[in-house]
C-alpha positions in Angstrom: 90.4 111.3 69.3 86.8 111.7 67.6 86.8 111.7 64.0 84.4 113.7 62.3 80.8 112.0 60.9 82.0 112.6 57.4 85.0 110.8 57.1 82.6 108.1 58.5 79.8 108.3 56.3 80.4 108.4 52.9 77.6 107.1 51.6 74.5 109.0 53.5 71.5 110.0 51.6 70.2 112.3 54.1 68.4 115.9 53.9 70.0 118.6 56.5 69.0 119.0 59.6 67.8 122.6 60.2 70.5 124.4 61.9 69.5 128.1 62.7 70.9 131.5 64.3 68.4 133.9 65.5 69.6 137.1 66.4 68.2 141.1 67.2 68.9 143.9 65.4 71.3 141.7 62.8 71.9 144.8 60.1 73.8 146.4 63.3 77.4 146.0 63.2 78.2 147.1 66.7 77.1 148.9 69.3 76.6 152.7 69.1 79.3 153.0 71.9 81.7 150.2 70.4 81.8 148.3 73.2 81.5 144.9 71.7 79.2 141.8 72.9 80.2 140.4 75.6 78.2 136.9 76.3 77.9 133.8 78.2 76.9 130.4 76.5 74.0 128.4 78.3 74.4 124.8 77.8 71.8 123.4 79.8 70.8 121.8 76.3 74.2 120.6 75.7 73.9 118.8 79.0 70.6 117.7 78.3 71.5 115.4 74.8 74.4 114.3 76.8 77.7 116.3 74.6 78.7 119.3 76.9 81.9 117.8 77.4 82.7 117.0 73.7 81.3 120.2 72.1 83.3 122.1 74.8 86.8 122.0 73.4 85.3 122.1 69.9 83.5 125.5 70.3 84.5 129.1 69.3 82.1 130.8 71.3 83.6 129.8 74.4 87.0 130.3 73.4 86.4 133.4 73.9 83.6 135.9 76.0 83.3 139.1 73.6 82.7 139.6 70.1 83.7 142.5 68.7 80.7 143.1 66.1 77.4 141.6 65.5 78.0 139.6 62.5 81.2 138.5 64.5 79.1 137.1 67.0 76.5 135.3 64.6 79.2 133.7 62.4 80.8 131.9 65.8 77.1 131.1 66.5 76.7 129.5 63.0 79.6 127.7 63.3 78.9 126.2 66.8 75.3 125.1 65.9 76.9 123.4 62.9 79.2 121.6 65.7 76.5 120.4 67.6 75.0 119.3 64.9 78.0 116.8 63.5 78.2 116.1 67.3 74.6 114.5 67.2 74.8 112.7 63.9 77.9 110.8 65.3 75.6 109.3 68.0 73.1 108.5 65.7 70.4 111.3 65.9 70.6 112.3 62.0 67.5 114.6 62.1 68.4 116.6 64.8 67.1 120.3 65.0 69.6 123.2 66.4 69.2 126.8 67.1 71.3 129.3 68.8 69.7 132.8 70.0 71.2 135.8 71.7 69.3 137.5 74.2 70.9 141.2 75.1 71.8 141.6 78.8 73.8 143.8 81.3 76.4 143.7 81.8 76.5 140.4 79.7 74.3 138.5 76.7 73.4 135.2 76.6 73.8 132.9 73.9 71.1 129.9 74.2 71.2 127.1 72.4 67.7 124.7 71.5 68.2 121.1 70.3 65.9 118.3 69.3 67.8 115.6 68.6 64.6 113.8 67.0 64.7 109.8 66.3 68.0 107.9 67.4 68.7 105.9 64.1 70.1 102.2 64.5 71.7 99.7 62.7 69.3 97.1 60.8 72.3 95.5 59.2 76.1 95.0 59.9 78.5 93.2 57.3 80.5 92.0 58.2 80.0 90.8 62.5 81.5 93.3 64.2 82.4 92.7 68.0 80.8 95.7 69.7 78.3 96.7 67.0 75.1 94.7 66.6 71.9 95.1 64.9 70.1 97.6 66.6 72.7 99.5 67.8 72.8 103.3 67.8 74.5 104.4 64.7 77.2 105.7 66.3 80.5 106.6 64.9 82.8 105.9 68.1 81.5 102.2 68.4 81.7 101.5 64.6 85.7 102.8 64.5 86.2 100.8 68.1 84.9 98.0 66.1 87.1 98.1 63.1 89.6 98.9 65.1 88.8 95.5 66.9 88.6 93.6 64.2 92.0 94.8 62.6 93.5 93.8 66.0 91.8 90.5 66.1 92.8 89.3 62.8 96.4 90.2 63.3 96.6 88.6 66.7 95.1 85.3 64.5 98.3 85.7 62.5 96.9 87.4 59.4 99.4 89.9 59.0 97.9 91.2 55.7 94.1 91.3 56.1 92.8 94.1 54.1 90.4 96.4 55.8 89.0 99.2 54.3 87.1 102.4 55.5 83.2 101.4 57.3 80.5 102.7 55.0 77.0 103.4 56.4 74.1 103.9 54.4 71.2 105.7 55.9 67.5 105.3 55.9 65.6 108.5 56.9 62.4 106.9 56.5 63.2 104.3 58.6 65.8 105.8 61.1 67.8 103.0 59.9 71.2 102.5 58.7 72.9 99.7 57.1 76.8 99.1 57.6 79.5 97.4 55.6 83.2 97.1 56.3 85.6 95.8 53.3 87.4 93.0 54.3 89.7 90.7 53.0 91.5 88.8 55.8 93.5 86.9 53.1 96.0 83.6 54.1 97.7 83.2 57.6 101.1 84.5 57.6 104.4 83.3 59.3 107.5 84.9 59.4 110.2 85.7 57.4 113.5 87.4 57.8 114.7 89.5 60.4 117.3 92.1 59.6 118.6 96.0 60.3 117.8 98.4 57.8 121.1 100.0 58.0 124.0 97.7 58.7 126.7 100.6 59.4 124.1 102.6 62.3 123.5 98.6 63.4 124.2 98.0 67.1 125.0 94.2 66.2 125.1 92.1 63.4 121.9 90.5 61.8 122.6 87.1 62.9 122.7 88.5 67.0 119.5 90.0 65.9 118.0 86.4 65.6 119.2 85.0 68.2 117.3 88.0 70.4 114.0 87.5 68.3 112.0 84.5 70.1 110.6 83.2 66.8 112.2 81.3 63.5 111.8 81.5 60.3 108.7 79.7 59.1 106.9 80.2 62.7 103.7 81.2 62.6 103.0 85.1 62.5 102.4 86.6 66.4 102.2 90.3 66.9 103.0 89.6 70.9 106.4 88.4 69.6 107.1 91.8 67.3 106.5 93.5 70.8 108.5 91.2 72.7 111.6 92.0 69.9 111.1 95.4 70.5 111.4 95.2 74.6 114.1 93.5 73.8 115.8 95.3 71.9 114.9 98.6 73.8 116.2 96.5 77.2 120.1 96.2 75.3 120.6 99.5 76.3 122.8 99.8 72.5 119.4 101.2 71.0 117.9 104.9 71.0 115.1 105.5 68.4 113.7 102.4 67.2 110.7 101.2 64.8 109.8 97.6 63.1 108.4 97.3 60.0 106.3 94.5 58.2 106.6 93.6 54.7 105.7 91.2 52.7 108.5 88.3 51.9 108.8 85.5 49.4 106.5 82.8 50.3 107.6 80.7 53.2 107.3 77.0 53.3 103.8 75.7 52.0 103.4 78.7 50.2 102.1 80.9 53.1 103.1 84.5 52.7 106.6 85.5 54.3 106.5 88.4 57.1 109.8 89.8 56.7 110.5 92.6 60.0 112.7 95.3 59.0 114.3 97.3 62.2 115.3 100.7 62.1 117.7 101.5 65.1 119.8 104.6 65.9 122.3 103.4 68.6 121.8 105.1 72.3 125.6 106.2 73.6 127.9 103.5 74.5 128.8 104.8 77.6 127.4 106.2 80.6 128.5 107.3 84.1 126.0 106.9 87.0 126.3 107.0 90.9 124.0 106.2 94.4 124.2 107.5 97.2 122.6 106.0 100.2 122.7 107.0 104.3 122.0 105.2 107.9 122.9 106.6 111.0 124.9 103.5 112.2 127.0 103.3 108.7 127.3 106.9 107.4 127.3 107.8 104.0 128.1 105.3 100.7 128.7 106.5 97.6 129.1 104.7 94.4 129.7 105.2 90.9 129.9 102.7 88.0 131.6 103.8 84.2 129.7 101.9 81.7 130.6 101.0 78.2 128.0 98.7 76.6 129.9 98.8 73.1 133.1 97.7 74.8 132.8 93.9 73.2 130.6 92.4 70.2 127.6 91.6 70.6 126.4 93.1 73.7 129.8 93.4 75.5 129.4 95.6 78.5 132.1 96.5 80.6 131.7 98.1 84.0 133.8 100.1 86.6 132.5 100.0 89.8 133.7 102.6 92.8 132.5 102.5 96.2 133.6 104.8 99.4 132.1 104.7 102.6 133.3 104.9 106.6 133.5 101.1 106.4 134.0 99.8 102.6 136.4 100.7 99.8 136.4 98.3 96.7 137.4 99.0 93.2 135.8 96.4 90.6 135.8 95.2 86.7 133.2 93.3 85.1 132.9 92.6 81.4 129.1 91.2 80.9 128.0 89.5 77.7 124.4 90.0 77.4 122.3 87.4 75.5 124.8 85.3 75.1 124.4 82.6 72.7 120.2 82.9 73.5 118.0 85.4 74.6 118.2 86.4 78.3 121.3 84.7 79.1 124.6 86.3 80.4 128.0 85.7 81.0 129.5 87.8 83.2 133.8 88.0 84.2 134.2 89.8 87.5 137.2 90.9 89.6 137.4 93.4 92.5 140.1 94.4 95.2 137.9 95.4 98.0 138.3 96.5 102.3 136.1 96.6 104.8 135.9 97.4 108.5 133.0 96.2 109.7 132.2 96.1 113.8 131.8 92.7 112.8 135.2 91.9 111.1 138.0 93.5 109.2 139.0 92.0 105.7 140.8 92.9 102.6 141.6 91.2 99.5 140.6 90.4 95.5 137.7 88.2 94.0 137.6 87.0 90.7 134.4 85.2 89.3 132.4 83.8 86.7 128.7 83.4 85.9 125.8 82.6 83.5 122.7 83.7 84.4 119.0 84.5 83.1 118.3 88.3 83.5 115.1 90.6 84.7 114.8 94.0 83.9 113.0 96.9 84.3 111.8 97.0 80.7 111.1 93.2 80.5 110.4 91.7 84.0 110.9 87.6 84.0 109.0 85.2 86.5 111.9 82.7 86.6 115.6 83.6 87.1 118.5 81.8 87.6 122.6 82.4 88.9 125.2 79.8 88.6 129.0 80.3 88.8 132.1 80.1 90.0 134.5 82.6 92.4 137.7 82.4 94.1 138.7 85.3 96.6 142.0 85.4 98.4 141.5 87.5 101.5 143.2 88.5 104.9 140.4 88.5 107.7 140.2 89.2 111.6 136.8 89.1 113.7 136.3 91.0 116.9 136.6 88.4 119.1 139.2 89.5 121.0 140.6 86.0 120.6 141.7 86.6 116.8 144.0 89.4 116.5 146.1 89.3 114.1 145.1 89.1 110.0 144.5 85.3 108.9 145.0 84.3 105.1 142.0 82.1 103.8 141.8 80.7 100.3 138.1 80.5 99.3 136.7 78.5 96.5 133.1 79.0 95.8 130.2 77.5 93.0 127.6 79.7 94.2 123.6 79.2 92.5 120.7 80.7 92.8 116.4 80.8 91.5 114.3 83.0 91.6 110.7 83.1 91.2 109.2 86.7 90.9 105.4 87.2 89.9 105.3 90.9 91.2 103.5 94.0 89.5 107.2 95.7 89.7 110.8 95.2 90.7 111.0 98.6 92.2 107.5 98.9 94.1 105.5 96.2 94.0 102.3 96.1 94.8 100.8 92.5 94.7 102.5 89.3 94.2 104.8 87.1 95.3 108.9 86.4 95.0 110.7 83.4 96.1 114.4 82.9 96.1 116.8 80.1 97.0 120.2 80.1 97.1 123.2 77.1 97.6 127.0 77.9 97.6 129.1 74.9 98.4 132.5 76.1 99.3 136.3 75.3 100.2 138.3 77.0 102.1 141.7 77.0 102.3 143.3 78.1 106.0 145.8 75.5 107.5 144.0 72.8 106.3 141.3 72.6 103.4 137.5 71.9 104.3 134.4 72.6 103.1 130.9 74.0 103.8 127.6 74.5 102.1 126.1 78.1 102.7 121.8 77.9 102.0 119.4 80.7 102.4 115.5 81.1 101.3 113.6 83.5 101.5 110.0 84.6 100.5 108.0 88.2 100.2 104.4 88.9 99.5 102.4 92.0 98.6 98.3 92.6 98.7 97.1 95.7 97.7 94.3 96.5 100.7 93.0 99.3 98.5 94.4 102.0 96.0 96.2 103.7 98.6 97.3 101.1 100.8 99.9 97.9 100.6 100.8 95.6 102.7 103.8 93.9 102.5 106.1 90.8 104.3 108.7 89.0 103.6 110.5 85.7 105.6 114.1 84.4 105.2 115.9 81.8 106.8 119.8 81.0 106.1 122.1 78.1 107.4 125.8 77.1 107.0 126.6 73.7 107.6 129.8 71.6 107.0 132.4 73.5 109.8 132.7 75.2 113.3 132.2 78.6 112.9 136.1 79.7 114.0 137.0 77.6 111.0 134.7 79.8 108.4 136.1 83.4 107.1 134.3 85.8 108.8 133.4 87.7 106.0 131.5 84.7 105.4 129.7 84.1 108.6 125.7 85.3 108.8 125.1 88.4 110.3 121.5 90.7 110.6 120.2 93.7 111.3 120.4 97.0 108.7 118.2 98.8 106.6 117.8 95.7 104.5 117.8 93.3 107.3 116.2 94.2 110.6 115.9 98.0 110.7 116.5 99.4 114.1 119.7 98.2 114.3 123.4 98.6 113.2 124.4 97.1 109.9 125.3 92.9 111.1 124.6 94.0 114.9 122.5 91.2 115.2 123.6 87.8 116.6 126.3 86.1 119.0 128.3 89.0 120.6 132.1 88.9 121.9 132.5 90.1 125.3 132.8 93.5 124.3 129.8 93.2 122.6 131.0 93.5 119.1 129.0 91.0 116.7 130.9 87.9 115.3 128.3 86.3 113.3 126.7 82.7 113.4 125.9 79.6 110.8 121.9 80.2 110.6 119.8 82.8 110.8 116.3 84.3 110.7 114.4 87.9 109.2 111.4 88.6 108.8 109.3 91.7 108.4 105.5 93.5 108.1 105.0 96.9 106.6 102.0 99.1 105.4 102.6 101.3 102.7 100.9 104.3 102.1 100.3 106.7 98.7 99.4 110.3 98.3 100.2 110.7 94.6 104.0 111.4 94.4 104.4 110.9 98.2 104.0 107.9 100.6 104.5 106.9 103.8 105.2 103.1 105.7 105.0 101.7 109.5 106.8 98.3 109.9 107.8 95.9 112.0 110.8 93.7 111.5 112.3 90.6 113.3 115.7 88.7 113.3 117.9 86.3 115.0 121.6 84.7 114.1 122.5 82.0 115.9 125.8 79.9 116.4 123.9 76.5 115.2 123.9 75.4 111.7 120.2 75.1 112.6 118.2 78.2 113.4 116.4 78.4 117.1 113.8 80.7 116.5 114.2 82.3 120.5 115.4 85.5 121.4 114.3 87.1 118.3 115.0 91.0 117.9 112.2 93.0 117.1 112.7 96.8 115.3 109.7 99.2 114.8 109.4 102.4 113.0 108.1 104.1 109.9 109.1 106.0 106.8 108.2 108.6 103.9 108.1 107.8 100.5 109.4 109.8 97.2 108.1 108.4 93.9 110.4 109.3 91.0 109.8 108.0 87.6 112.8 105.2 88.7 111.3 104.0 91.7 110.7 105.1 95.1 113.1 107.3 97.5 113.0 105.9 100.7 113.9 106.7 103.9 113.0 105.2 107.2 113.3 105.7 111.0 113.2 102.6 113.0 113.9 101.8 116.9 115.4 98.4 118.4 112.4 97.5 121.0 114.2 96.1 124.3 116.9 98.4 123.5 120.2 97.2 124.9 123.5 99.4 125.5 125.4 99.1 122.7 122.7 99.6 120.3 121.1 103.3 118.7 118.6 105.1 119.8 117.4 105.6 116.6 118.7 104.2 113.1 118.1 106.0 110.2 118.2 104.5 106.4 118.0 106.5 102.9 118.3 104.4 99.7 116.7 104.2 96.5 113.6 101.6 96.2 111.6 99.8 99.0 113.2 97.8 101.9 112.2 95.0 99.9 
């Protein structure tokens, strides 16, 4: 927002600029037929001294086209000349000359408007340096509060959390077409902070002492305004907090006698729990729907625990998970799991319960992170069958896991990026338990880049490659096996259609694996729209063989929401065989990857 030359100025010894309203006929009140004065402004001089665009909004003439008397319509032009004129002096021309005339028309006046801006004044001294404002600058008002506003910024972000900066004061020179600024300033000592506390212990979401162990800073650290933002992202990313501000004030000294920031928060909590749902489609798996009960306030501090639903043709699984957010540090989890789950797959059929355990370093949407990290511990107790033909009745496997992952993310955005790179790699040693116990290492990594070829346009790929090695594959669950081929696999085919076939040519999943894909994303505003290729292989080696691969084509529209994109694609298997569609179809929420 522009602020007016006065509050600016407050010490100009200046004479007024002549600012005049000629008129016809100005004893008239109104026409003899009391039909008013209709008008149109010309602003070719308002174009001309380069403020048609500010003096536009500011105007009453043009709020309106008629005036309904003659004085009427010389009071708005006395009030608009006296616009332009405060519109000059903030650039700098202090001696400008304005007039406004009407000239009588039919069926419509014209109001005209003659400026001289005269001499542009500039600075001949600034105190103190200013970044942006020099000596022999224009004396204008927008640079001079950029500047302090600058300075304020810069000294804070030095850690002088109480620097003193008052109002700028220009004194003008009309003889000279000069003008001399000063800004009081007292930057003061470095600060470093203090306490960090809630205002109001009984709206709290958590206790004080959770409070600091969210805060990235400790007493006695040296001030940082980045970390005061980083406390509120933080804070806002719980999910326990709606309204929200931080204070400063000033504390008892800290150590060395360096003046105490103390950050006072003021936090309404956000409702505890909420109920939210997906629903995604593809023509080869139907419809999946799934809903999740959350109640963040379930546990102190940051206790969360979740109910998850899902129901499609091919899944059913009911699940619990209690997540302790920031646990013992900022960023870290602890998450308890257990499910009862079923699926019927054309890959395999299996039912059973998980239970699980792990500690992890979070990303969100609020406060993305460039290095993640998963480890933990599960044990699921199933009944499996593949569709082999060989395997037919249910088989009981005991399964041990300690699964880990990193990740690596430097992306614009989690939900649509559009430059950067991600890198993840993942190791599960396991045991299983089926007549006799062995064991098995499951490894994947995978990659995806993004380079934005112009505003409009992204292009995007991504490469995986996964690997099971320790035990034959009959030996392995199948619900454990590799599989490819989906909407977020290698679209153009079935969901795990991908891979070493039984002789009925149902899919019965291998020990390695390749994906990869190519896409160019398109964006109209709130709409886009994607071609890609994708590529994909499973193979009954531990080691993949990068032959036969399976190539799927197609393309997609794109729905931005304020979340992330809707997407759904359409994608054909090239070298069609048989058994697979003519045309799968995928809708979900966010790109394929």
């Amino acid at each position: 927002m522009r602020k007016p030359a006065a509050c600016l100025f407050l010490a100009i010894l200046a004479l007024p600029a002549t600012a005049s309203v000629r008129a016809q006929d100005l004893s008239a009140d109104a026409r003899e037929d009391d039909s008013g004065f209709p008008y149109t402004v010309v602003g070719d001089a308002l174009v001309k001294v380069g403020i048609e665009s500010d003096f536009r909004p500011l105007s009453v003439l043009l709020a309106d086209d008629e005036a309904d008397t003659r004085a009427e319509l010389n009071r708005r032009m006395r009030v608009d000349t006296t616009t332009i004129r405060t519109l000059l002096q903030e650039r700098g021309f202090y001696d400008a000359l304005v007039s406004a005339d009407f000239e009588p028309g039919e069926p419509r006046g014209q109001v005209v408007f003659t400026i001289d801006p005269g001499p542009l004044y500039r600075f001949s001294a600034v105190n103190p340096a200013l970044l942006g404002v020099a000596v022999g600058d224009p004396v204008d008002s927008s640079a001079v509060f950029d500047a302090v506003a600058a300075l304020a910024l810069d000294v804070r972000e030095r850690g002088f959390a109480f620097a003193e900066i008052g109002e700028p004061d220009v004194l003008i020179d009309h003889e000279n077409a000069t003008g001399i600024l000063t800004v009081p300033f007292d930057i003061g000592p470095p600060g470093a902070f203090g306490t960090v506390r809630f205002e109001d212990r009984e709206t709290a979401p958590f206790s004080n002492e959770h409070l600091a162990v969210i805060a990235r800073f400790e007493p006695g650290d040296s001030f940082d305004p980045d970390l005061v933002e980083d406390l509120r992202l933080a804070l806002l990313s719980t999910g326990l907090v709606g309204s929200l501000s931080l204070r400063e004030r000033r504390g008892e000294a800290a150590r060395n006698g360096v003046p105490a920031v103390d950050l006072v928060v003021s936090a309404s909590e956000a409702p505890s729990r909420t109920i939210s749902g997906e629903v995604s489609f593809d023509s080869e798996d139907g419809f999946r729907l799934q809903g999740v009960w959350q109640s963040r306030a379930f546990a102190s501090p940051e206790g969360a625990l979740n109910l998850t639903g899902i129901v499609s043709e091919q899944q059913l699984l009911a699940g619990a998970e209690l997540r302790y957010s920031n646990w013992r540090r900022r960023d870290r989890s602890l998450s308890l799991r257990s499910a009862l789950f079923s699926e019927d797959r054309d890959a395999f059929f299996n039912r059973g319960a998980e239970i699980g355990v792990a500690i992890e370093r979070e990303t969100t949407l609020i406060w993305q992170k460039r290095w993640t990290y998963r480890v933990g511990a599960e044990a699921l107790f199933t009944q499996e069958r593949d569709r082999s033909g060989i395997q037919t009745s249910l088989r009981d496997y005991v399964i041990a896991a300690a699964p880990a992952t990193v990740a690596f993310d430097a992306t614009d955005d989690l939900l649509d990026p559009r430059e950067g790179v991600r890198f993840e790699a993942h190791l599960s040693p396991e045991a299983s338990l089926r007549d006799q116990v062995f064991g098995y290492a499951v490894a994947q990594l995978g990659v995806s880049g993004y380079f934005p070829a112009s505003d409009r346009v992204v292009l995007a790929g991504r490469a995986l490659v996964a690997s099971i090695a320790g035990s034959a594959r009959r030996n392995i669950a199948p619900s454990r096996r590799l599989y490819a081929g989906g909407g977020g696999s290698v679209r153009g085919f079935g969901f795990q259609d991908i891979g070493p076939l039984d002789t009925d040519g149902n899919p019965i999943g291998g020990r390695s694996k390749i994906e990869g894909s190519l896409e160019s994303r398109f964006r109209f505003g709130d709409f886009g729209a994607a071609v890609f290729a994708d590529v994909g292989q499973v193979y009954t080696s531990s080691a993949p063989g990068f032959d036969d691969l399976r190539v799927g084509v197609g393309g997609g529209l794109r729905y931005y929401t304020s979340f992330g994109p809707i997407r759904v694609d359409a994608a054909r298997a090239l070298a069609r065989r048989d058994n697979e569609p003519e045309v799968a179809v995928y809708v979900s929420i966010g790109q394929a990857f």
